[in-house]
PDB file of N, CA and C in Angstrom:
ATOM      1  N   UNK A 201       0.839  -1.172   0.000  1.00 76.00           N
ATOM      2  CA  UNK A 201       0.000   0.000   0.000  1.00 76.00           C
ATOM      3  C   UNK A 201       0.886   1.239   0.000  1.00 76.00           C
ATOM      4  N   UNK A 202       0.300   2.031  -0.761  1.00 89.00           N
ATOM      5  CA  UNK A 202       1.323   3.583  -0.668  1.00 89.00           C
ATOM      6  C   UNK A 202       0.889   4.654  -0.232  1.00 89.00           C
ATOM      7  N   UNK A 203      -1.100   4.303  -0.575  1.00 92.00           N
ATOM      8  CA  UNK A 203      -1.128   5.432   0.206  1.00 92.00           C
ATOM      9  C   UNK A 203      -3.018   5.231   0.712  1.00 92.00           C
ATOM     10  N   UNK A 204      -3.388   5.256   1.687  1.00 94.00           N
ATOM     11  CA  UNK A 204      -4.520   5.344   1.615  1.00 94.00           C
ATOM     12  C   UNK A 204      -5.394   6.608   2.560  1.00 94.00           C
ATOM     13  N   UNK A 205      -6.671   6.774   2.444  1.00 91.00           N
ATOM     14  CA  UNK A 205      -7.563   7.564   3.033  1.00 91.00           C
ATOM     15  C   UNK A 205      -8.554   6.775   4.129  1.00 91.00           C
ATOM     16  N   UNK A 206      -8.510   7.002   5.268  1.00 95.00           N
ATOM     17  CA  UNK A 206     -10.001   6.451   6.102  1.00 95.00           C
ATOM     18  C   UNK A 206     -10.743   7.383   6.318  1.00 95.00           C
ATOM     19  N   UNK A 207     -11.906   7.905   6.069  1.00 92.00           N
ATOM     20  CA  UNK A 207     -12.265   8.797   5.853  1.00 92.00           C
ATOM     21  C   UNK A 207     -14.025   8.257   6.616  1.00 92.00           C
ATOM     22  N   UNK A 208     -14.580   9.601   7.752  1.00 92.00           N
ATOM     23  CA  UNK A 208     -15.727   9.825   8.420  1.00 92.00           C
ATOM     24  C   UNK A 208     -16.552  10.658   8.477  1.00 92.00           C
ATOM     25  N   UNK A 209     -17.733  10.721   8.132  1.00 89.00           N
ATOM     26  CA  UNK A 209     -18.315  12.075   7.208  1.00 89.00           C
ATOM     27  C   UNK A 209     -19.658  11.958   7.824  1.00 89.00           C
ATOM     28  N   UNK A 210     -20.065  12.528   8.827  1.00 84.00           N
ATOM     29  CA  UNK A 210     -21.912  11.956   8.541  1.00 84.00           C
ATOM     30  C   UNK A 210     -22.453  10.423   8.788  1.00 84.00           C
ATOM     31  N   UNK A 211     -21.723   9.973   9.709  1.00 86.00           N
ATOM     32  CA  UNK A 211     -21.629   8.332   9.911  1.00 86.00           C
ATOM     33  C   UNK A 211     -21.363   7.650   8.515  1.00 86.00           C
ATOM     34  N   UNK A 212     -20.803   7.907   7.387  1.00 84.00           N
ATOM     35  CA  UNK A 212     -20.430   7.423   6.570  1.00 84.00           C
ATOM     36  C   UNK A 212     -18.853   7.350   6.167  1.00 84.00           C
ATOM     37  N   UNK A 213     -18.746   6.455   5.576  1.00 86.00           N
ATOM     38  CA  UNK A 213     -17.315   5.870   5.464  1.00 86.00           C
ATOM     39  C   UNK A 213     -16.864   6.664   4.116  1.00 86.00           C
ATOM     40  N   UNK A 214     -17.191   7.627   3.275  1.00 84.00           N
ATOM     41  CA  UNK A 214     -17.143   8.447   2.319  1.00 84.00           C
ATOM     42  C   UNK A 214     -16.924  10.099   3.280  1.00 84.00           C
ATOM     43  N   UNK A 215     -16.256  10.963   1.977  1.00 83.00           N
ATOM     44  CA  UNK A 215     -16.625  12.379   2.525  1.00 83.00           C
ATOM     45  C   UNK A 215     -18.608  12.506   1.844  1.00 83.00           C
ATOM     46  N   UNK A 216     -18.724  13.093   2.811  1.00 82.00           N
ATOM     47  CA  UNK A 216     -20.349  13.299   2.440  1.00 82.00           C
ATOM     48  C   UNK A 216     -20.294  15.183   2.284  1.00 82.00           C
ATOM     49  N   UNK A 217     -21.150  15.382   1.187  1.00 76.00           N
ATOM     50  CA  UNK A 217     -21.914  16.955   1.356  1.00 76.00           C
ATOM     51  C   UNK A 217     -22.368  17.483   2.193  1.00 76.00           C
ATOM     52  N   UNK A 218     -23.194  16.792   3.026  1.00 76.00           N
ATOM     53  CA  UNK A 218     -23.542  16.889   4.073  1.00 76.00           C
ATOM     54  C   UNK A 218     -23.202  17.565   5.067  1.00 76.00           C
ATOM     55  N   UNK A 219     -21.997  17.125   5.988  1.00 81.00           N
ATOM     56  CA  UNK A 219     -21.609  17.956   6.984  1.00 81.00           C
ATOM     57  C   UNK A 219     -20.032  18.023   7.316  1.00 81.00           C
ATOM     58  N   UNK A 220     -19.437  18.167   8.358  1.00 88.00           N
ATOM     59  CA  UNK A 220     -17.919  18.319   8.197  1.00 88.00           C
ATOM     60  C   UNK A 220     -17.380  16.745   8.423  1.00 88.00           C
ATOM     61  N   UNK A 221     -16.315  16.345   8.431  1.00 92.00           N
ATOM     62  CA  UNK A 221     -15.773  15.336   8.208  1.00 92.00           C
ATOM     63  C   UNK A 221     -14.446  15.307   9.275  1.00 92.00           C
ATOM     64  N   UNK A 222     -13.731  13.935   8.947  1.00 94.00           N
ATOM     65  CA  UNK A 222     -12.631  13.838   9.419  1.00 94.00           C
ATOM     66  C   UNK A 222     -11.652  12.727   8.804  1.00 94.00           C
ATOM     67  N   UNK A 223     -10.889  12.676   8.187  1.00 93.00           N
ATOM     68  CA  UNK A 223      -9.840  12.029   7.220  1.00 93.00           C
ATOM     69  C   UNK A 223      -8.905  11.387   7.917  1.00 93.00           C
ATOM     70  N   UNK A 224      -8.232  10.144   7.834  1.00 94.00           N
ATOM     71  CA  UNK A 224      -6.647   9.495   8.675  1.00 94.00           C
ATOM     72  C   UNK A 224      -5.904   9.296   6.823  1.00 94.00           C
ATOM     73  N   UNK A 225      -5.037   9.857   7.045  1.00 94.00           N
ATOM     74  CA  UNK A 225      -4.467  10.241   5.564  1.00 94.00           C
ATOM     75  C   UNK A 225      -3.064   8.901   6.032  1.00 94.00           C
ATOM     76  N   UNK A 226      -3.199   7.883   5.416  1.00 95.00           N
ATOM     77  CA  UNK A 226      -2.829   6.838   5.627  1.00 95.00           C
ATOM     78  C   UNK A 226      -0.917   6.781   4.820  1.00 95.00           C
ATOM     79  N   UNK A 227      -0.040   6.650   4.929  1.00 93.00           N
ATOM     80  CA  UNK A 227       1.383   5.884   4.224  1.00 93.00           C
ATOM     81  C   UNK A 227       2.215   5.081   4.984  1.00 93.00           C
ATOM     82  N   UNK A 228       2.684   4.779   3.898  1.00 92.00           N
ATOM     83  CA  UNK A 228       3.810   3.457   5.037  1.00 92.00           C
ATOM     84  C   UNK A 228       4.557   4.791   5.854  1.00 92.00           C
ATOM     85  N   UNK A 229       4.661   5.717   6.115  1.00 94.00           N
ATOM     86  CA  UNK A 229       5.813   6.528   6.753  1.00 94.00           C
ATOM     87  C   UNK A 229       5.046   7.225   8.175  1.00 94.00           C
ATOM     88  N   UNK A 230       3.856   7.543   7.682  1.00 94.00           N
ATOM     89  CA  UNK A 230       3.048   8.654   8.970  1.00 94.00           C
ATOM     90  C   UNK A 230       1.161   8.283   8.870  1.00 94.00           C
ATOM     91  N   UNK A 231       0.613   9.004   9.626  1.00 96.00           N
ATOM     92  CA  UNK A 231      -0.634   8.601   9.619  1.00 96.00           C
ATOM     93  C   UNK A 231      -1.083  10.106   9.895  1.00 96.00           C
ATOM     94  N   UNK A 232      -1.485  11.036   9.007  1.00 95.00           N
ATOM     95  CA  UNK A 232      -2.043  12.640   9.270  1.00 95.00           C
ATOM     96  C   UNK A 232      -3.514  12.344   9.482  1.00 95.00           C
ATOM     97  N   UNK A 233      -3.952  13.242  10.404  1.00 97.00           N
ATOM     98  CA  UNK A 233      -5.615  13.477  10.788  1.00 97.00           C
ATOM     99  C   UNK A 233      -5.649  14.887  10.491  1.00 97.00           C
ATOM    100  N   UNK A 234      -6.733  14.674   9.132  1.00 92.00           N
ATOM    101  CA  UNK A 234      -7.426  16.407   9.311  1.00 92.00           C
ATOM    102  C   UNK A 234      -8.982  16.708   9.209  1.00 92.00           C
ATOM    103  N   UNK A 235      -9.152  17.322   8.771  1.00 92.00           N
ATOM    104  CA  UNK A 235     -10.887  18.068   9.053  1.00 92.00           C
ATOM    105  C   UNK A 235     -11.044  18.294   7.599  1.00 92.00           C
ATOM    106  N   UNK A 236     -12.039  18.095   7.148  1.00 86.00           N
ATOM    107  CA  UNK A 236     -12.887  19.056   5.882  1.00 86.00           C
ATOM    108  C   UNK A 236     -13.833  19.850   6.395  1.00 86.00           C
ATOM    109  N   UNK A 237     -14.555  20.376   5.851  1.00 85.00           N
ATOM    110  CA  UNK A 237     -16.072  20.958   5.772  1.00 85.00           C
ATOM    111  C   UNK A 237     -16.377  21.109   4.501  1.00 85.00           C
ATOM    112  N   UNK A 238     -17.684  20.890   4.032  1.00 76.00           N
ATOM    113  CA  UNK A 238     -18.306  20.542   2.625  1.00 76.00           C
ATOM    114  C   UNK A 238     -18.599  22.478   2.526  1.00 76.00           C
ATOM    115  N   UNK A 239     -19.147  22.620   3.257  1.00 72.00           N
ATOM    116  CA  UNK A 239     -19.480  24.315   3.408  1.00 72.00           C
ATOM    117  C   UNK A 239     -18.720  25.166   2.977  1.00 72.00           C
ATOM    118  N   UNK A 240     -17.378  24.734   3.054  1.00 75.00           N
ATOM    119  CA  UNK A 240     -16.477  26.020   2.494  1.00 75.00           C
ATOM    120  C   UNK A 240     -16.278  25.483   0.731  1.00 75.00           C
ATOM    121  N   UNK A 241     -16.546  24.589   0.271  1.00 66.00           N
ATOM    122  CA  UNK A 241     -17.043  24.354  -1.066  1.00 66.00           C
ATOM    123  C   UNK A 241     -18.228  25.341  -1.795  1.00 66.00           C
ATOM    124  N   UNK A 242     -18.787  26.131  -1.050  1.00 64.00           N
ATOM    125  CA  UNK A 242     -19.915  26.604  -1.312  1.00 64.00           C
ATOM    126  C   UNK A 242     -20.752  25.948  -2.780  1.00 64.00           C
ATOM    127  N   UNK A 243     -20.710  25.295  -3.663  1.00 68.00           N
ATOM    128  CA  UNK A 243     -21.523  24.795  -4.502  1.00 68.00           C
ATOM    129  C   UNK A 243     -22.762  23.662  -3.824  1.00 68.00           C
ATOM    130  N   UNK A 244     -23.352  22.959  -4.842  1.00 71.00           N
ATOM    131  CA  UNK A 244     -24.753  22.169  -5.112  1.00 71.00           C
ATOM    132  C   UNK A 244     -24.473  21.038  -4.116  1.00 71.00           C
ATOM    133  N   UNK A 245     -24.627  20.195  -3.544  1.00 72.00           N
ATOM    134  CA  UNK A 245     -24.613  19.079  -2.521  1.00 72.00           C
ATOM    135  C   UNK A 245     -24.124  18.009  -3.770  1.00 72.00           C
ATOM    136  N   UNK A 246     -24.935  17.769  -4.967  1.00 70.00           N
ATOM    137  CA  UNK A 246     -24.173  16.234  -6.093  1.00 70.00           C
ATOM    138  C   UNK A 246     -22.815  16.935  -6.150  1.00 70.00           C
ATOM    139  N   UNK A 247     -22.521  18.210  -6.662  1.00 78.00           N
ATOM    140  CA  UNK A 247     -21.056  18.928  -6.841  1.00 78.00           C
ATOM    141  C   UNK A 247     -20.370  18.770  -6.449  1.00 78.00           C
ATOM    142  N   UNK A 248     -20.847  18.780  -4.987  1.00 80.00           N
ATOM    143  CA  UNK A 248     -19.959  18.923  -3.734  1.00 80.00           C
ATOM    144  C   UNK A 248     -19.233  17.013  -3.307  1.00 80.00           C
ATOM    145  N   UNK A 249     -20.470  16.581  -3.663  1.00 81.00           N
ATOM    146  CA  UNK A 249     -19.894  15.078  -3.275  1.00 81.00           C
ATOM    147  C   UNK A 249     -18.679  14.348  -4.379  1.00 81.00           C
ATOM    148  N   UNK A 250     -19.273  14.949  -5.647  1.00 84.00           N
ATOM    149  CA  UNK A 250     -18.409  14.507  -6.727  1.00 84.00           C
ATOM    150  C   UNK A 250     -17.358  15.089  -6.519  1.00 84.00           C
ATOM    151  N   UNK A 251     -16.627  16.244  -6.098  1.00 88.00           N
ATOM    152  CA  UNK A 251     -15.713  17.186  -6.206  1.00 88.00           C
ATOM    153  C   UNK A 251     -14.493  16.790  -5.009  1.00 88.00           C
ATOM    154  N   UNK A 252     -15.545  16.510  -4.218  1.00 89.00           N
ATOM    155  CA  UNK A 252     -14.929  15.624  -2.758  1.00 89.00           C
ATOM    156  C   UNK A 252     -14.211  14.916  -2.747  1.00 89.00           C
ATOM    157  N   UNK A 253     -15.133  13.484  -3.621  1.00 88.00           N
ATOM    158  CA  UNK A 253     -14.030  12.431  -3.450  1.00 88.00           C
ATOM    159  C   UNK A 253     -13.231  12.179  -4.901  1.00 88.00           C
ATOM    160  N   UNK A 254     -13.572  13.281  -5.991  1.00 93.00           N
ATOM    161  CA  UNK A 254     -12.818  13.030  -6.648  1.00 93.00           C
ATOM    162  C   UNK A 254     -11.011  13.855  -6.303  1.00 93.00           C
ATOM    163  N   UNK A 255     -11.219  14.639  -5.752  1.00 94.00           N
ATOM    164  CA  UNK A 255     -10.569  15.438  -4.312  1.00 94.00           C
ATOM    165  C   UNK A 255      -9.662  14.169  -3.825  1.00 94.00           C
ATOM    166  N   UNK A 256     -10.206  13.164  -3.181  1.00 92.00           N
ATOM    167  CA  UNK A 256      -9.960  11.955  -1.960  1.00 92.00           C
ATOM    168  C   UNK A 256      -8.823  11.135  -3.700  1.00 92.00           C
ATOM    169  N   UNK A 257      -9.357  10.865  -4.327  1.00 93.00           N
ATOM    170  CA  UNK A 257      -8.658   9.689  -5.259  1.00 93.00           C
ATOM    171  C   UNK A 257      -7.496  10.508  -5.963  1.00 93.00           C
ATOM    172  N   UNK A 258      -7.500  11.813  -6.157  1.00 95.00           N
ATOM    173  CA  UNK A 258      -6.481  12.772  -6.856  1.00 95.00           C
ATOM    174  C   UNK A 258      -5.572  12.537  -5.430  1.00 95.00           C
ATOM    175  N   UNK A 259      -5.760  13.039  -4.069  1.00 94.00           N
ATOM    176  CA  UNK A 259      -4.686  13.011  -3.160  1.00 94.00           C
ATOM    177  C   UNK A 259      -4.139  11.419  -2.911  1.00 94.00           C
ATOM    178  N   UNK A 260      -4.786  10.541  -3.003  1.00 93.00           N
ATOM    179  CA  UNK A 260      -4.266   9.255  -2.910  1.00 93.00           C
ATOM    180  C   UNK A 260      -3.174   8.712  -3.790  1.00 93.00           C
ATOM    181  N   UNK A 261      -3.790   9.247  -5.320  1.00 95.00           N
ATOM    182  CA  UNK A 261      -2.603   8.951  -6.421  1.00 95.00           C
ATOM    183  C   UNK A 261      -1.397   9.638  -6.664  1.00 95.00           C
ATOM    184  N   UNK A 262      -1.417  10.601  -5.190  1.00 95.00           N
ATOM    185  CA  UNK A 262      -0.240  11.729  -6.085  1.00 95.00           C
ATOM    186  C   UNK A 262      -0.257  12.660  -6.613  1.00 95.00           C
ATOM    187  N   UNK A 263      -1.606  12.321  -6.937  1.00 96.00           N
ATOM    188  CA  UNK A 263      -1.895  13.895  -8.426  1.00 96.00           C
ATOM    189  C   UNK A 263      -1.400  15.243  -7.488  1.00 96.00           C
ATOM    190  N   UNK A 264      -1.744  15.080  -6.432  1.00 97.00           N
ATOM    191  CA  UNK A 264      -1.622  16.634  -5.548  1.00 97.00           C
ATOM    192  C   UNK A 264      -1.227  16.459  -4.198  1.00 97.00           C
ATOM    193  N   UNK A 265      -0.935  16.852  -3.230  1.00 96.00           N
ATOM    194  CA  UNK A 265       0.109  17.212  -2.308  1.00 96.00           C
ATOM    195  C   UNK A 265      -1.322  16.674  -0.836  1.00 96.00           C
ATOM    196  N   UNK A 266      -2.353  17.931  -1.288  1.00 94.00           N
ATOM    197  CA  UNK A 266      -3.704  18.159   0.045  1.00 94.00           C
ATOM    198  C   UNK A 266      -4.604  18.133  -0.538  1.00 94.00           C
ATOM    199  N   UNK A 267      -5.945  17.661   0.412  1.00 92.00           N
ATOM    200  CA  UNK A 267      -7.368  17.948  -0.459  1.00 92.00           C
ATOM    201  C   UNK A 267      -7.844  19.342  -0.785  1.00 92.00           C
ATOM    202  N   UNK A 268      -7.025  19.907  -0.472  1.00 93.00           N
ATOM    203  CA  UNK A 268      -7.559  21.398  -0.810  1.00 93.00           C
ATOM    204  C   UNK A 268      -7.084  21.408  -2.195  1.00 93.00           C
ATOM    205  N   UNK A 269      -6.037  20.654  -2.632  1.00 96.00           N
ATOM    206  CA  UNK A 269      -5.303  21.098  -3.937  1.00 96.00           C
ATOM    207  C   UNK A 269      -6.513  19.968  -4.748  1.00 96.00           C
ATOM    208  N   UNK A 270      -6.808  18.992  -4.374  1.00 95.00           N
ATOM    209  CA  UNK A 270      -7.174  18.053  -4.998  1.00 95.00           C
ATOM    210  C   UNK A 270      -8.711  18.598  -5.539  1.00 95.00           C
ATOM    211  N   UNK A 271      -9.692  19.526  -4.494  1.00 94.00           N
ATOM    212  CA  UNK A 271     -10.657  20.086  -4.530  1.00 94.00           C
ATOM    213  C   UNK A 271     -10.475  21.285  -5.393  1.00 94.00           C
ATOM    214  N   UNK A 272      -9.723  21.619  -5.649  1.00 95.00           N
ATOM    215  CA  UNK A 272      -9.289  22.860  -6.667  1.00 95.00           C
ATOM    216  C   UNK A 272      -9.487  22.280  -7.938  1.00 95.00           C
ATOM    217  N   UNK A 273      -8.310  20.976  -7.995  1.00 96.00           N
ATOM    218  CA  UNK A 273      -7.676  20.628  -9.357  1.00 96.00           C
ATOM    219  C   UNK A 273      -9.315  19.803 -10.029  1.00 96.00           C
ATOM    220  N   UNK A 274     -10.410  19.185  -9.244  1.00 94.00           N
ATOM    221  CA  UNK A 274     -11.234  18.232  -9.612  1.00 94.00           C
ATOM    222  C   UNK A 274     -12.187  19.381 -10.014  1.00 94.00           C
ATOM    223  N   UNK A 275     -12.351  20.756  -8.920  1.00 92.00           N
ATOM    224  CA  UNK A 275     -13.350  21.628  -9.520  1.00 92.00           C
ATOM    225  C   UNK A 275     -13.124  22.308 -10.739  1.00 92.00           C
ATOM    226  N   UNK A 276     -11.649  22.859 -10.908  1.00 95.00           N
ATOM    227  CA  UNK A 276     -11.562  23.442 -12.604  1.00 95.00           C
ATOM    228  C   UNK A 276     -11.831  22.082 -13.636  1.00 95.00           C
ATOM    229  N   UNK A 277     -11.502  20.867 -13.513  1.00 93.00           N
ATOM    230  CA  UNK A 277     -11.567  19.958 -14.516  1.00 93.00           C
ATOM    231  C   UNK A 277     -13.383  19.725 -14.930  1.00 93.00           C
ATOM    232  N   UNK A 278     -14.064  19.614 -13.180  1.00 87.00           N
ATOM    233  CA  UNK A 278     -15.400  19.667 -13.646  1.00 87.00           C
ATOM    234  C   UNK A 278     -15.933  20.688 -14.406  1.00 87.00           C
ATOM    235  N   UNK A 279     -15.256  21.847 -14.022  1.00 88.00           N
ATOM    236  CA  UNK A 279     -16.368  23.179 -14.650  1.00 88.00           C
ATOM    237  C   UNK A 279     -15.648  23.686 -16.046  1.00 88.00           C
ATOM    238  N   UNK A 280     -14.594  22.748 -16.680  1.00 92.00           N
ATOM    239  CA  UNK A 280     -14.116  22.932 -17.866  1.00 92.00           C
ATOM    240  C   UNK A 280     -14.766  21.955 -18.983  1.00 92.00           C
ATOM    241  N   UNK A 281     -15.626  21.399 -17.937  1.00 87.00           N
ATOM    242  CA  UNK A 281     -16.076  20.030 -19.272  1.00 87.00           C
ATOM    243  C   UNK A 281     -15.233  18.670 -18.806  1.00 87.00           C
ATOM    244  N   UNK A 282     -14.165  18.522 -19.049  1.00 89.00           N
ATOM    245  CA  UNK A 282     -13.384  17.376 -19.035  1.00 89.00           C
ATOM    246  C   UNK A 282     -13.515  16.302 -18.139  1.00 89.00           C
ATOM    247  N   UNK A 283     -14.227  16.566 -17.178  1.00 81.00           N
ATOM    248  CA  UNK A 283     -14.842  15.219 -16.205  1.00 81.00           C
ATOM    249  C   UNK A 283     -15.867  14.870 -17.537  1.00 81.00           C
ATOM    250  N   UNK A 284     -16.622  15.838 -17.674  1.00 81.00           N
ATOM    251  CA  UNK A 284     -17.670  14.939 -18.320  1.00 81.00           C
ATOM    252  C   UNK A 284     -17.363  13.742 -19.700  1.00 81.00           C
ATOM    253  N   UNK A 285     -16.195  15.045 -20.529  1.00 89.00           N
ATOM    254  CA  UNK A 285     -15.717  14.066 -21.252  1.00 89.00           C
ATOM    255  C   UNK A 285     -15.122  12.477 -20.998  1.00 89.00           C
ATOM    256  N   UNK A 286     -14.737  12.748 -19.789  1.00 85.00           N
ATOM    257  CA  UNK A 286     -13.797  11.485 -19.278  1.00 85.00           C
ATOM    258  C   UNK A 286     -15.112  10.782 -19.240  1.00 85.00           C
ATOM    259  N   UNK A 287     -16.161  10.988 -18.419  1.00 78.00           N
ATOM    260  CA  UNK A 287     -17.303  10.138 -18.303  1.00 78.00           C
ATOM    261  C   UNK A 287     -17.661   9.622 -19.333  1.00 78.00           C
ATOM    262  N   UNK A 288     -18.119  10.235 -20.862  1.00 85.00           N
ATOM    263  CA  UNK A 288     -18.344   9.928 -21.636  1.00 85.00           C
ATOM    264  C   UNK A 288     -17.828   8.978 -22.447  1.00 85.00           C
ATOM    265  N   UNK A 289     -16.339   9.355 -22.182  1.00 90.00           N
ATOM    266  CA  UNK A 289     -15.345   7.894 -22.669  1.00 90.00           C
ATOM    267  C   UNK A 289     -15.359   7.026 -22.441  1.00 90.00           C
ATOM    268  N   UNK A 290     -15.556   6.951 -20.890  1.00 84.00           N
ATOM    269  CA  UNK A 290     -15.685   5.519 -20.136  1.00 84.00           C
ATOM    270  C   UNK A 290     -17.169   5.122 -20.530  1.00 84.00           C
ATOM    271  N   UNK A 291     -18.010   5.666 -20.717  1.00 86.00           N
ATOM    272  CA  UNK A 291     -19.203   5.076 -21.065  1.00 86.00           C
ATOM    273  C   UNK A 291     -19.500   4.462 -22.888  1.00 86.00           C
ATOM    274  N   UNK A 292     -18.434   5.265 -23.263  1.00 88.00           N
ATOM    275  CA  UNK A 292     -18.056   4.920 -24.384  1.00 88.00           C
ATOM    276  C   UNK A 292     -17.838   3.231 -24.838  1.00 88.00           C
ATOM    277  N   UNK A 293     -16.564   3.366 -24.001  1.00 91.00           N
ATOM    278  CA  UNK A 293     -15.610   2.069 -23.833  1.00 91.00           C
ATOM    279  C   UNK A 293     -16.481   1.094 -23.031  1.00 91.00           C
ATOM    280  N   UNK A 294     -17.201   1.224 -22.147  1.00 89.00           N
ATOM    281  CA  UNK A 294     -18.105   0.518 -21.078  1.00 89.00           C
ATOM    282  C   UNK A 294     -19.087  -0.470 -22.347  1.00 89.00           C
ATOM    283  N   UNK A 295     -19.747   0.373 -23.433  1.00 85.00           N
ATOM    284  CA  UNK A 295     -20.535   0.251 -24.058  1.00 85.00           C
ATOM    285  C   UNK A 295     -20.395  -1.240 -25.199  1.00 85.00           C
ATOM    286  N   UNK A 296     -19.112  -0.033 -25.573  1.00 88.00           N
ATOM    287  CA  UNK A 296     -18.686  -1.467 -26.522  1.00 88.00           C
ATOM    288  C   UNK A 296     -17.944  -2.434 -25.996  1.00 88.00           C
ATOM    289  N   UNK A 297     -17.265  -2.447 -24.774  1.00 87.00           N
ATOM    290  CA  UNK A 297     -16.978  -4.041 -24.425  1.00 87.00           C
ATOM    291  C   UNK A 297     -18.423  -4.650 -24.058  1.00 87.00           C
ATOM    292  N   UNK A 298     -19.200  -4.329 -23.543  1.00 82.00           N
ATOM    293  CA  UNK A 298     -20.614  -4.797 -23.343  1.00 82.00           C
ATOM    294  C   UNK A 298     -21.309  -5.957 -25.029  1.00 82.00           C
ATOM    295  N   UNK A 299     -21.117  -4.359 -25.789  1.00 80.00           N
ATOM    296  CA  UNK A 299     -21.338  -4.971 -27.301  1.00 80.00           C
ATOM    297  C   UNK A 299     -20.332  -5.992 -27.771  1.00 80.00           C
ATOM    298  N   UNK A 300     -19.243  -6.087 -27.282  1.00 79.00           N
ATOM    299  CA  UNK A 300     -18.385  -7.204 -27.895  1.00 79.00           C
ATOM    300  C   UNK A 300     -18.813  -8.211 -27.267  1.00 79.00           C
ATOM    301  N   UNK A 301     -18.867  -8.408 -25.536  1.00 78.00           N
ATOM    302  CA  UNK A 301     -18.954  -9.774 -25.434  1.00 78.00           C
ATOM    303  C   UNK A 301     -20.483 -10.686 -25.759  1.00 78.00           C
ATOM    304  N   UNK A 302     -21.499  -9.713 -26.011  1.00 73.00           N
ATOM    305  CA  UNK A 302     -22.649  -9.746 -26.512  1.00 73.00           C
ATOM    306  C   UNK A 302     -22.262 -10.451 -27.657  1.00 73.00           C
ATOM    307  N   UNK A 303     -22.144  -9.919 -28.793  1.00 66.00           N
ATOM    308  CA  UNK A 303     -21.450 -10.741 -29.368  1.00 66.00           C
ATOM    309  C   UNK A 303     -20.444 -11.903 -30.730  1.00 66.00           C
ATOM    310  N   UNK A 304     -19.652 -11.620 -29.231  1.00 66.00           N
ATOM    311  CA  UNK A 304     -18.788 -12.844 -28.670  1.00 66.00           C
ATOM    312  C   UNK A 304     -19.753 -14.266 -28.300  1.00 66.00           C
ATOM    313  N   UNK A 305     -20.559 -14.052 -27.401  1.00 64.00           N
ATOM    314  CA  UNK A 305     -21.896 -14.884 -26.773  1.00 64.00           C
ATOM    315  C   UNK A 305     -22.528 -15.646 -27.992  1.00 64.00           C
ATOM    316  N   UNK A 306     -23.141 -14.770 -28.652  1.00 63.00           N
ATOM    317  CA  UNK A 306     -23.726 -15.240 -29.428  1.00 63.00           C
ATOM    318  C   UNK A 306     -23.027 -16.098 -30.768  1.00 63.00           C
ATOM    319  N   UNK A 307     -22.045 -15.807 -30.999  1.00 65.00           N
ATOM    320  CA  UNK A 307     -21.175 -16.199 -32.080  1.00 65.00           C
ATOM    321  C   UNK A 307     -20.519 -17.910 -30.977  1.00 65.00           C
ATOM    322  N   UNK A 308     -20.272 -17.561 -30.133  1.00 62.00           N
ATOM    323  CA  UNK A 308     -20.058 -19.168 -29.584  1.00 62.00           C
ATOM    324  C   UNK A 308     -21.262 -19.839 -29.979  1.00 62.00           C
ATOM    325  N   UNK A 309     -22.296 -19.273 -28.763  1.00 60.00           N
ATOM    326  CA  UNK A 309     -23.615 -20.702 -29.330  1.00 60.00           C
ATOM    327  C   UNK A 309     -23.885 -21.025 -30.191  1.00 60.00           C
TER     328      UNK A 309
END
């Protein structure tokens, strides 16, 4: 493991929109405890949740240093389009492996 998040939000095991939180920012070297609050996000509650933990998976991989950077870097990508595109790709790609093994299926029987 290199790096993980335990993360408590609202009796949930996610950051939630909802209300403030509390993070154990996990590495083989140290174990940091910090605080969020969804509130100082000021946007929509879906925004806020998407922005969050896409926030949580950017600081896990490296992409960024803190969730503050991670909440920055996920909100310009959302409000530039490019999440959505990414979504779209993956639903893209989702689609047609679906259609291939479909078939695939049928071409066996």
């Amino acid at each position: 493991m290199k790096r993980a998040l335990v993360v408590h939000s609202e009796g949930l095991d996610e950051m939630s929109p909802l209300g403030p939180g509390t993070v154990l920012d996990v590495t083989s070297d140290k174990i940091e405890k910090f605080s969020f609050d969804p509130v100082e996000l000021e946007r929509g509650h879906v925004a806020d949740a998407l922005v969050l933990n896409a926030a949580a998976a950017l600081l896990v991989t490296g992409r960024v240093n803190t969730l503050a950077e991670g909440v920055d870097l996920a909100r310009k990508t959302q409000l530039s389009g490019e999440a959505l595109k990414t979504l779209d790709s993956w639903i893209d790609i989702s689609n047609k492996m679906k259609e291939a093994t479909i078939v695939g299926s049928t071409i066996s029987n």
